[in-house]
Amino acid sequence: MHQKGGKMKKRRLISVLLCISLLFAGGCGQKTAEKQPEIQETAEQTAKETHKAEGGTRQESVQGNTPAAGQEEAVTVTGAAEALPMLVDYDYEAEYDQDSYETLISIDIPKILVIEDGHDALCASLEEWNQKIYNREMGAYENVISDNRELWDEGAGMTGLSIEGNVTFTRADSLVLSYYMETNEWLGGAHPYSFKETCNYDVKSGEDLKLSDVVSDYDTFYKEVCAKLEERKDECGFYEDYPDTVKNVFYGDKEEYGEPLWTLSGDGITVYFNTYVLAPYASGEQAVSLSFTEYPELIRKQYQKNSDQWAIPIAEDEMCLVDLDADGTEEEISYSADRDEYDYADSIVIHCNGNSYDTEMFMDSDYYGGCGYSAYGYLVRTQNGKTWLYLETMGEGDGKYLQIFELMKNDVRFVTADYLGIDPNQPFDPESFVLSKRFDILGTYEAYKKFHVEEDGIPKTEDLLWTIVSTYTDWKVELTSSIDMELSVREANTKRGSGQKETLPAGTHFVLLKTDGETYAEAMLDDGRICEFELEHPSEEEWEGRINGVSISDCFEYVPYAG
C-alpha cells in the first residue's frame, strides 16, 4: 500500500549570485558526467575575466555601515556589469509506501527567481520557463506513478525512483543571465541518466539570446568547436558519424535538433553535448569552451569581459596552480582539514608552495578561525596582482563564516573574517558579487548585499541596506501587529525618512523587505506603502530590542525567530 506524498511538499532555497563557469550541450537529453582532475588547469588560463571597475565614491567594509535617514539605499558602481541577485526555489514532492514510509518516487523541480526589483521583463520570461519546466516534470512524475501503481500496491516494483533538476548559473549580471539545468533521473534500468538544457537571456529585454546573437561569425564558431572535438575523438571514443551529429546540432532542422546548448560566462562560451549524443554512456557528456582571450574576434564585444581580475572556485583537497609573484613559475595551492567521525574540524590547513599554514595560528579574540563541518573557497586575483583565498566554512546551525587570506609565495597572511556566506553553486565575479548574512531582527532570515573586492582583498559594498532574500519567495517574513503602533510610513520607491508618522492599528500586516542589520528595518504594508521600524537596542537584561519602548515580542502576534 502507498499514499500520495503530494500533500507533503517541501522546499529548499538556494541563493544565487554572479558569474564564473561555462558549458554547452546539443540535443534533447545530453549528460553531465565529466570527472574533475586532481589539479585544475592554470588559474590564469581558466580564471574569470571581468570588466574593470571604475569605483564608487562611498564604500563599506565587510564589517558594515549604517545608512542615515534620507540617504539613498544604494549607489551604483560604474564601469562594470553589476551582479544580478538570483535564487532557485525547489519544489519537492514524493510518493511513499504507507506501511514502511519508504520513498517510492520523489521529484525536485527548480523555480528560478530574480531577488531584486526592476527586472519585470526578465521575470516574465523566467515565470514562463518555470511553468514549462514544472508542467513537464510533473507530467513525467505522474506518468511514472501511473505505470508503477499496480506493482507498488502488490508490494513489488522498484522503489527509490527520483527525478531531480538542479540549476547552475554561469553568468548573472545586469547584461546577461545564463544558466543550465541538469536533470538527473533514476527510473530503473541499468544506470541513472542525466542531461543538460541551457537558457540565455538579455536581462534588460528579457528576450532569449541565440548563439548567433552572441558570436560574430557563426560558421567560424562551428568550425572551432569541431576542431576542439576532433582533438579528443579518440580519447572519448566518439561515434564514427559524430561530425554529422555536430553539424545537425548547428545547422539541422530546429524542430528535430533544437538550438545548440550553450552558456555564457565571464570567461567565454561553452557548448554542451549530452551523454549518448557524440559517444557512449561511459564517455559522459562533452563540453567545448571558447574563451574571450583565445577568440576575441569571434565573440561580440558587448558580451565580453576583459580585466586582470578573476576568481576560480577551489574545493577542499583540490589543488590549483597559480603564479603568485609573476615570475613565470606556478605555485601549488590547496587547503585541507583533519575531520573527525562527524566531519567536524577545528581549523583549516592552507598549503601554499610546499608550506602549510594552520588557521589555528591566526586565532585570537577577534577571529573564530575554525572550520566546522564543511569548507569551500575561491582564489581571487585583484588588479594589483595580489592573490587572495576567500574561504567559507559552515559550523553549528549551518552558520556561515567567511575568512580571507592573502597568499604569497613564502607566506600566508590573515586579512579579515565575518559571518558572511557565498553560494558555492553560483558564479563569483570580484567586481560585483553577492554575500549573504543571517539576521535576527524582527525575525530570523538571510539578507544580501552586493560587494566588490578592493585591492586590499576586503569586500566593499555601496549598498546601505541588506535585502531580505525570502521577500521574493512564498516564504516571506511576515508580521501582524498585536497593538497600535506609531510608525513612519512613506510611498514605495521613495527615500528613507521621507514619510509621515501614522498610527497603525493592531492587526496590521507587514512583509519585511530590508534592514541595516542593527536598528532599522523596512516592511511593506498591504497597500504597497513602506513602513519604517526604528528599533531600540536591548538592555543588558533583555535579549531583544523595543519599538516605541515596547518589547518586540509584545508588538506582534508572532515573531518568526529560529530556535
XYZ file of C-alpha atoms in Angstrom:
563
model
C 0.000 0.000 0.000
C 1.084 3.564 -0.530
C -0.149 7.052 -0.002
C 0.377 10.082 -2.160
C 3.062 12.402 -0.874
C 1.911 15.390 -2.853
C 0.350 16.945 0.213
C 3.695 16.737 1.962
C 5.575 19.313 -0.037
C 8.960 20.588 0.982
C 11.033 23.348 -0.460
C 14.681 24.168 -0.388
C 16.085 27.568 -1.208
C 19.424 28.256 -2.773
C 20.508 31.871 -3.060
C 22.320 32.871 -6.102
C 24.740 35.487 -7.295
C 27.164 36.380 -10.078
C 29.309 34.532 -12.583
C 32.170 32.019 -13.107
C 31.728 28.914 -15.239
C 30.704 27.903 -18.748
C 29.211 24.982 -20.654
C 27.190 23.804 -23.676
C 25.019 20.909 -24.958
C 23.173 19.986 -28.116
C 20.096 17.829 -28.241
C 17.252 16.798 -26.010
C 18.917 14.581 -23.470
C 22.640 15.093 -23.000
C 24.530 14.332 -19.853
C 26.954 15.883 -17.350
C 29.443 13.409 -16.020
C 32.928 14.718 -16.590
C 35.405 13.916 -13.833
C 37.259 16.738 -12.115
C 41.045 16.495 -12.438
C 43.169 16.309 -9.340
C 44.908 19.516 -10.385
C 42.981 22.287 -12.110
C 44.285 23.982 -15.213
C 46.468 27.008 -14.652
C 44.384 29.528 -12.776
C 45.293 32.378 -15.115
C 44.073 30.289 -18.060
C 40.773 29.229 -16.544
C 40.055 32.276 -14.391
C 37.108 34.504 -14.956
C 37.659 37.757 -16.834
C 35.570 40.738 -15.825
C 35.095 44.402 -16.720
C 37.395 46.840 -14.994
C 35.505 48.549 -12.187
C 35.918 52.298 -12.110
C 34.989 52.526 -8.477
C 32.252 54.114 -6.412
C 32.514 57.001 -4.016
C 31.028 55.595 -0.814
C 32.425 52.310 0.384
C 31.518 49.992 3.193
C 33.894 47.378 4.511
C 32.890 43.809 5.193
C 32.093 44.901 8.745
C 29.177 47.068 7.584
C 27.886 50.625 7.640
C 24.606 52.085 8.816
C 22.757 54.480 6.458
C 21.306 57.654 7.889
C 17.749 58.759 7.267
C 17.330 60.415 3.886
C 20.234 58.558 2.266
C 19.725 56.584 -0.919
C 19.591 52.827 -0.393
C 22.347 52.073 -2.880
C 24.968 53.686 -5.069
C 25.663 52.035 -8.391
C 29.215 51.033 -9.215
C 30.059 52.413 -12.638
C 32.095 50.810 -15.373
C 31.204 47.156 -14.679
C 28.181 44.934 -15.052
C 26.594 44.558 -11.630
C 25.699 41.243 -10.052
C 22.136 40.119 -10.634
C 20.946 38.518 -7.378
C 19.170 35.258 -8.149
C 17.511 32.499 -6.174
C 16.456 28.965 -7.005
C 13.395 27.711 -5.122
C 12.940 23.946 -5.349
C 9.541 22.242 -5.123
C 9.839 18.761 -3.649
C 7.141 16.110 -3.788
C 7.203 12.383 -3.080
C 5.109 9.227 -3.065
C 5.570 6.970 -0.013
C 4.749 3.412 0.983
C 2.000 3.625 3.584
C 3.375 0.868 5.806
C 7.147 1.335 5.686
C 7.118 5.004 4.684
C 9.772 4.090 2.136
C 10.086 6.582 -0.701
C 8.654 5.113 -3.880
C 9.453 8.092 -6.073
C 10.437 11.707 -5.441
C 10.776 14.796 -7.579
C 12.654 18.090 -7.140
C 11.640 20.876 -9.546
C 13.566 24.174 -9.687
C 11.923 27.572 -9.884
C 14.188 30.500 -10.786
C 13.571 33.924 -9.236
C 15.229 37.323 -9.516
C 15.560 38.669 -5.974
C 15.841 42.320 -6.969
C 13.247 44.816 -8.190
C 13.283 46.426 -11.624
C 13.520 43.372 -13.901
C 9.906 42.873 -14.955
C 10.626 41.662 -18.493
C 13.168 39.089 -17.320
C 10.870 37.942 -14.509
C 8.069 37.365 -17.017
C 10.360 35.203 -19.181
C 11.538 33.223 -16.168
C 7.972 32.677 -14.980
C 7.157 31.209 -18.398
C 10.214 28.951 -18.166
C 9.347 27.928 -14.592
C 5.821 26.946 -15.589
C 7.033 24.989 -18.613
C 9.536 23.029 -16.524
C 7.008 22.398 -13.744
C 4.368 21.073 -16.172
C 6.863 18.842 -17.986
C 8.484 17.383 -14.882
C 5.223 16.827 -13.029
C 3.830 15.133 -16.123
C 6.772 12.725 -16.156
C 6.418 12.154 -12.404
C 2.712 11.335 -12.652
C 3.335 9.011 -15.601
C 5.870 7.012 -13.577
C 3.380 6.736 -10.697
C 0.669 5.555 -13.079
C 2.980 2.964 -14.645
C 4.095 1.583 -11.269
C 0.972 1.939 -9.136
C -0.250 -1.635 -9.565
C 3.170 -3.116 -8.781
C 3.568 -0.912 -5.700
C 0.124 -1.915 -4.422
C 1.226 -5.537 -4.690
C 4.431 -4.803 -2.766
C 6.545 -5.236 -5.877
C 8.203 -2.793 -8.251
C 11.286 -0.662 -7.855
C 11.449 1.955 -5.115
C 13.641 4.972 -4.542
C 12.951 6.320 -8.015
C 13.729 10.005 -8.487
C 13.607 12.960 -10.852
C 15.772 15.882 -9.797
C 16.509 19.170 -11.541
C 19.443 21.353 -10.478
C 20.151 24.840 -11.814
C 23.646 26.322 -12.100
C 24.185 29.940 -13.115
C 27.227 30.561 -15.310
C 26.616 34.284 -15.626
C 24.157 36.557 -13.854
C 24.725 40.273 -14.189
C 22.968 43.398 -15.415
C 23.600 42.376 -19.040
C 23.197 38.609 -19.300
C 21.564 35.765 -17.395
C 22.930 32.391 -18.462
C 22.354 29.041 -16.781
C 21.906 25.344 -17.320
C 19.562 22.895 -15.689
C 20.812 19.367 -15.187
C 18.063 16.805 -14.809
C 19.053 13.581 -13.038
C 16.684 10.653 -13.376
C 16.696 7.265 -11.724
C 13.660 5.442 -13.057
C 15.028 1.925 -13.114
C 17.275 0.418 -15.752
C 20.997 -0.268 -15.796
C 22.072 3.148 -14.536
C 20.807 6.664 -13.764
C 20.537 9.177 -16.569
C 21.204 12.906 -16.634
C 21.080 15.628 -19.240
C 21.518 19.372 -19.527
C 19.414 22.087 -21.068
C 20.501 25.716 -21.256
C 18.926 29.173 -21.178
C 20.361 32.573 -22.016
C 18.542 35.889 -21.596
C 19.133 39.541 -22.309
C 18.484 40.931 -18.822
C 17.046 44.271 -19.952
C 14.610 42.964 -22.564
C 14.003 39.522 -21.078
C 14.356 38.041 -24.565
C 16.120 34.766 -25.353
C 19.666 35.074 -26.614
C 20.530 32.807 -29.517
C 24.079 31.666 -30.152
C 24.036 33.695 -33.360
C 23.305 36.822 -31.280
C 26.485 36.389 -29.250
C 29.069 35.126 -31.760
C 30.227 37.391 -34.563
C 30.809 34.582 -37.077
C 28.550 31.547 -36.595
C 30.255 29.420 -39.274
C 33.738 30.016 -37.860
C 32.500 29.323 -34.358
C 31.099 25.983 -35.545
C 34.440 25.096 -37.182
C 36.356 25.901 -33.988
C 34.025 23.681 -31.950
C 34.558 20.876 -34.474
C 38.334 21.317 -34.253
C 38.320 21.022 -30.470
C 36.115 17.927 -30.624
C 38.392 16.343 -33.216
C 41.304 16.619 -30.765
C 39.532 14.367 -28.256
C 37.629 11.964 -30.519
C 39.943 9.014 -29.906
C 40.250 9.615 -26.178
C 36.481 9.875 -25.733
C 35.523 7.197 -28.229
C 33.199 9.296 -30.368
C 30.798 7.599 -32.733
C 32.075 7.329 -36.287
C 29.392 9.656 -37.608
C 29.742 12.242 -34.817
C 30.681 15.073 -37.273
C 27.257 14.719 -38.885
C 25.600 14.986 -35.482
C 27.530 18.160 -34.641
C 26.600 19.692 -37.987
C 22.927 18.867 -37.439
C 23.038 20.464 -33.979
C 24.333 23.708 -35.505
C 22.529 23.698 -38.863
C 19.867 20.990 -38.822
C 16.093 21.163 -38.554
C 15.373 23.048 -35.324
C 12.208 21.048 -34.663
C 14.271 17.865 -34.696
C 17.578 19.024 -33.218
C 16.686 22.243 -31.427
C 19.218 25.023 -30.837
C 22.781 24.286 -29.749
C 23.019 24.069 -25.979
C 25.369 26.764 -24.718
C 26.077 29.094 -21.855
C 27.933 32.353 -21.494
C 30.217 33.156 -18.572
C 32.775 35.751 -17.610
C 35.379 33.682 -19.483
C 33.680 32.856 -22.749
C 31.170 30.435 -24.257
C 30.744 26.727 -23.605
C 28.855 24.316 -25.849
C 27.465 21.057 -24.422
C 26.695 17.692 -25.928
C 24.829 15.390 -23.572
C 25.526 11.722 -22.978
C 24.855 9.487 -25.990
C 24.866 12.401 -28.443
C 28.509 12.041 -29.536
C 29.678 8.958 -27.649
C 28.511 6.019 -25.474
C 27.331 6.416 -21.879
C 30.764 5.646 -20.424
C 32.230 8.739 -22.104
C 29.741 11.050 -20.411
C 28.793 14.454 -21.716
C 31.116 16.559 -23.808
C 31.692 20.286 -23.355
C 33.731 22.647 -25.523
C 34.765 26.072 -24.241
C 35.947 29.016 -26.318
C 37.384 31.807 -24.180
C 37.345 35.558 -24.779
C 41.143 35.662 -24.642
C 41.580 32.811 -27.129
C 38.898 34.025 -29.548
C 38.478 37.796 -29.007
C 37.165 38.429 -32.517
C 34.749 35.511 -32.515
C 32.521 36.723 -29.670
C 30.738 40.065 -29.857
C 32.425 42.722 -27.738
C 29.319 43.663 -25.728
C 29.266 40.175 -24.190
C 32.956 40.017 -23.324
C 34.545 40.882 -20.005
C 38.152 41.983 -20.017
C 40.075 42.551 -16.818
C 43.136 41.436 -14.924
C 40.839 40.388 -12.064
C 39.481 36.884 -11.805
C 38.173 34.276 -9.389
C 38.162 30.493 -9.573
C 36.474 28.032 -7.210
C 38.639 25.731 -5.125
C 37.204 22.848 -3.118
C 38.686 21.153 -0.079
C 41.655 18.908 -1.012
C 41.652 20.269 -4.565
C 44.912 21.648 -5.932
C 45.242 24.750 -8.109
C 48.286 26.184 -9.855
C 48.778 29.962 -9.626
C 51.749 32.215 -10.347
C 51.704 34.234 -7.109
C 54.631 36.571 -7.804
C 54.585 36.903 -11.623
C 57.934 35.145 -12.006
C 56.558 32.703 -14.583
C 56.505 29.779 -12.154
C 53.226 28.453 -10.806
C 52.798 27.632 -7.135
C 50.612 24.789 -5.859
C 47.715 25.909 -3.651
C 45.217 23.790 -1.729
C 43.591 23.504 1.687
C 42.611 20.584 3.886
C 41.073 19.747 7.252
C 41.589 16.981 9.797
C 37.957 15.933 10.253
C 36.577 13.684 12.978
C 33.946 10.956 12.599
C 31.252 13.659 12.406
C 33.125 15.559 9.638
C 33.968 18.358 12.067
C 37.356 20.076 12.083
C 38.717 22.739 14.425
C 40.785 24.514 11.793
C 41.838 24.613 8.152
C 45.354 23.961 6.872
C 46.312 26.093 3.861
C 49.004 24.592 1.634
C 50.938 27.123 -0.457
C 54.131 26.488 -2.433
C 55.113 23.493 -0.320
C 54.439 25.163 3.024
C 51.482 24.528 5.334
C 49.702 27.110 7.488
C 47.154 26.033 10.100
C 44.477 28.707 10.596
C 44.734 27.948 14.314
C 47.849 30.131 14.295
C 45.719 33.165 13.423
C 43.114 32.656 16.122
C 42.540 35.356 18.711
C 39.605 37.002 20.437
C 38.507 38.727 17.223
C 38.838 35.723 14.919
C 36.951 32.470 15.239
C 39.111 30.751 12.668
C 37.509 27.310 12.893
C 36.473 25.042 10.088
C 33.229 23.399 11.166
C 31.543 20.759 9.028
C 32.411 21.980 5.543
C 34.630 24.439 3.687
C 34.519 25.997 0.253
C 36.554 28.754 -1.323
C 37.646 30.953 -4.207
C 41.057 32.081 -5.335
C 40.730 35.767 -6.216
C 43.169 37.915 -8.201
C 42.868 41.701 -7.879
C 44.054 44.445 -10.223
C 47.301 44.908 -8.274
C 48.337 41.315 -8.983
C 47.744 40.012 -5.456
C 46.031 36.682 -4.816
C 43.506 36.069 -2.047
C 41.811 32.990 -0.663
C 38.140 33.533 0.164
C 37.317 30.598 2.405
C 33.806 29.960 3.686
C 33.229 27.442 6.472
C 29.981 26.168 7.931
C 29.590 25.376 11.614
C 26.805 24.596 14.053
C 23.316 25.510 12.915
C 24.555 25.945 9.324
C 26.218 29.203 10.356
C 28.485 30.542 7.583
C 31.822 32.203 8.279
C 33.937 33.894 5.588
C 37.704 34.056 6.147
C 40.042 35.957 3.823
C 43.773 35.312 3.445
C 46.461 36.847 1.284
C 48.535 34.180 -0.466
C 52.219 34.887 -1.099
C 54.974 32.653 -2.390
C 56.506 32.129 1.050
C 53.799 33.296 3.428
C 50.061 33.447 4.155
C 48.515 36.460 5.867
C 45.135 36.537 7.594
C 43.165 39.596 6.402
C 39.702 39.570 7.957
C 36.666 37.400 8.729
C 32.942 37.835 9.241
C 29.730 35.822 9.405
C 29.009 36.034 5.669
C 28.041 33.419 3.136
C 28.888 32.622 -0.505
C 26.854 30.139 -2.519
C 29.375 27.626 -3.974
C 26.944 26.717 -6.748
C 26.929 30.259 -8.114
C 29.451 32.218 -10.182
C 31.666 34.750 -8.437
C 32.959 37.964 -10.033
C 35.457 40.034 -7.995
C 33.974 43.230 -9.428
C 30.392 42.527 -8.372
C 29.092 39.621 -6.319
C 26.618 38.903 -3.557
C 27.294 37.964 0.057
C 24.559 36.960 2.465
C 24.261 37.196 6.226
C 21.861 35.839 8.830
C 19.958 38.323 10.993
C 17.616 38.082 13.969
C 15.884 41.443 13.567
C 12.072 41.151 13.704
C 12.575 37.510 12.770
C 15.336 35.231 11.529
C 16.295 35.402 7.861
C 19.074 35.668 5.296
C 19.706 39.000 3.587
C 22.210 40.076 0.960
C 24.267 42.996 -0.291
C 26.316 43.412 -3.459
C 30.070 43.672 -2.943
C 33.270 44.046 -4.934
C 36.812 43.123 -3.932
C 39.141 46.028 -3.177
C 42.882 45.833 -3.806
C 43.412 45.116 -0.093
C 41.388 41.929 -0.582
C 38.447 43.087 1.544
C 34.879 43.055 0.176
C 33.368 46.542 -0.055
C 29.761 47.473 -0.737
C 27.836 50.554 -1.798
C 24.539 49.057 -0.606
C 23.356 50.757 2.564
C 20.674 48.200 3.431
C 20.553 44.416 3.356
C 17.811 42.954 1.117
C 15.881 40.073 2.667
C 16.049 37.100 0.289
C 12.744 35.451 1.190
C 10.816 38.613 0.225
C 10.805 37.311 -3.350
C 9.539 33.820 -2.478
C 6.470 32.198 -0.952
C 8.375 32.133 2.350
C 8.229 35.806 3.223
C 8.980 37.108 6.718
C 5.513 38.300 7.763
C 4.363 40.012 10.944
C 0.955 41.006 12.304
C 0.823 43.706 14.977
C -0.920 42.965 18.265
C -1.010 46.592 19.423
C -1.458 50.007 17.837
C 1.927 51.401 16.746
C 3.014 54.849 15.652
C 5.441 54.379 12.763
C 6.806 56.337 9.821
C 5.105 55.398 6.548
C 6.119 56.501 3.038
C 5.194 55.749 -0.553
C 7.026 52.971 -2.389
C 10.193 53.935 -4.293
C 10.845 56.977 -2.090
C 13.739 57.751 0.220
C 14.041 56.644 3.785
C 12.782 59.303 6.170
C 10.519 60.982 3.589
C 7.269 59.657 5.082
C 4.957 60.780 7.860
C 4.135 59.302 11.239
C 0.946 57.247 11.335
C -0.773 55.178 13.998
C -1.183 51.710 12.502
C -3.871 49.692 14.281
C -3.474 46.244 15.823
C -3.896 43.602 13.150
C -1.770 45.467 10.576
C 0.096 43.060 8.276
C 3.784 43.641 7.408
C 6.179 41.929 4.978
C 9.836 42.594 5.828
C 11.946 43.926 2.932
C 15.259 45.368 4.145
C 17.358 46.014 7.231
C 20.545 47.827 8.187
C 21.450 44.788 10.265
C 21.332 46.723 13.526
C 18.446 49.003 14.485
C 16.407 49.623 11.334
C 14.067 47.581 9.143
C 11.598 48.278 6.348
C 8.369 46.443 5.657
C 5.671 46.624 3.019
C 2.061 47.203 4.030
C -0.856 45.581 2.237
C -1.496 48.815 0.325
C 2.064 48.797 -1.071
C 3.426 51.585 1.106
C 6.663 51.219 3.061
C 6.743 51.232 6.851
C 9.924 52.071 8.768
C 10.830 50.406 12.067
C 13.333 52.226 14.267
C 14.471 49.681 16.853
C 15.885 50.336 20.288
C 18.839 48.233 21.431
C 18.025 45.759 24.216
C 19.258 46.423 27.719
C 21.716 44.073 29.405
C 18.792 42.184 30.969
C 16.909 41.778 27.649
C 17.589 39.574 24.642
C 15.539 41.570 22.119
C 15.024 45.239 21.428
C 11.984 47.506 21.612
C 9.778 49.581 19.322
C 8.485 52.809 20.838
C 9.520 51.470 24.246
C 7.576 48.194 23.856
C 9.314 44.806 23.661
C 9.304 43.492 20.083
C 7.558 40.257 21.088
C 4.749 42.292 22.662
C 4.277 44.304 19.458
C 3.344 41.356 17.242
C 1.210 38.250 17.407
C 4.227 36.126 16.485
C 7.857 36.896 15.592
C 9.432 34.096 13.477
C 12.783 33.680 15.194
C 14.737 30.489 14.537
C 15.453 28.313 17.545
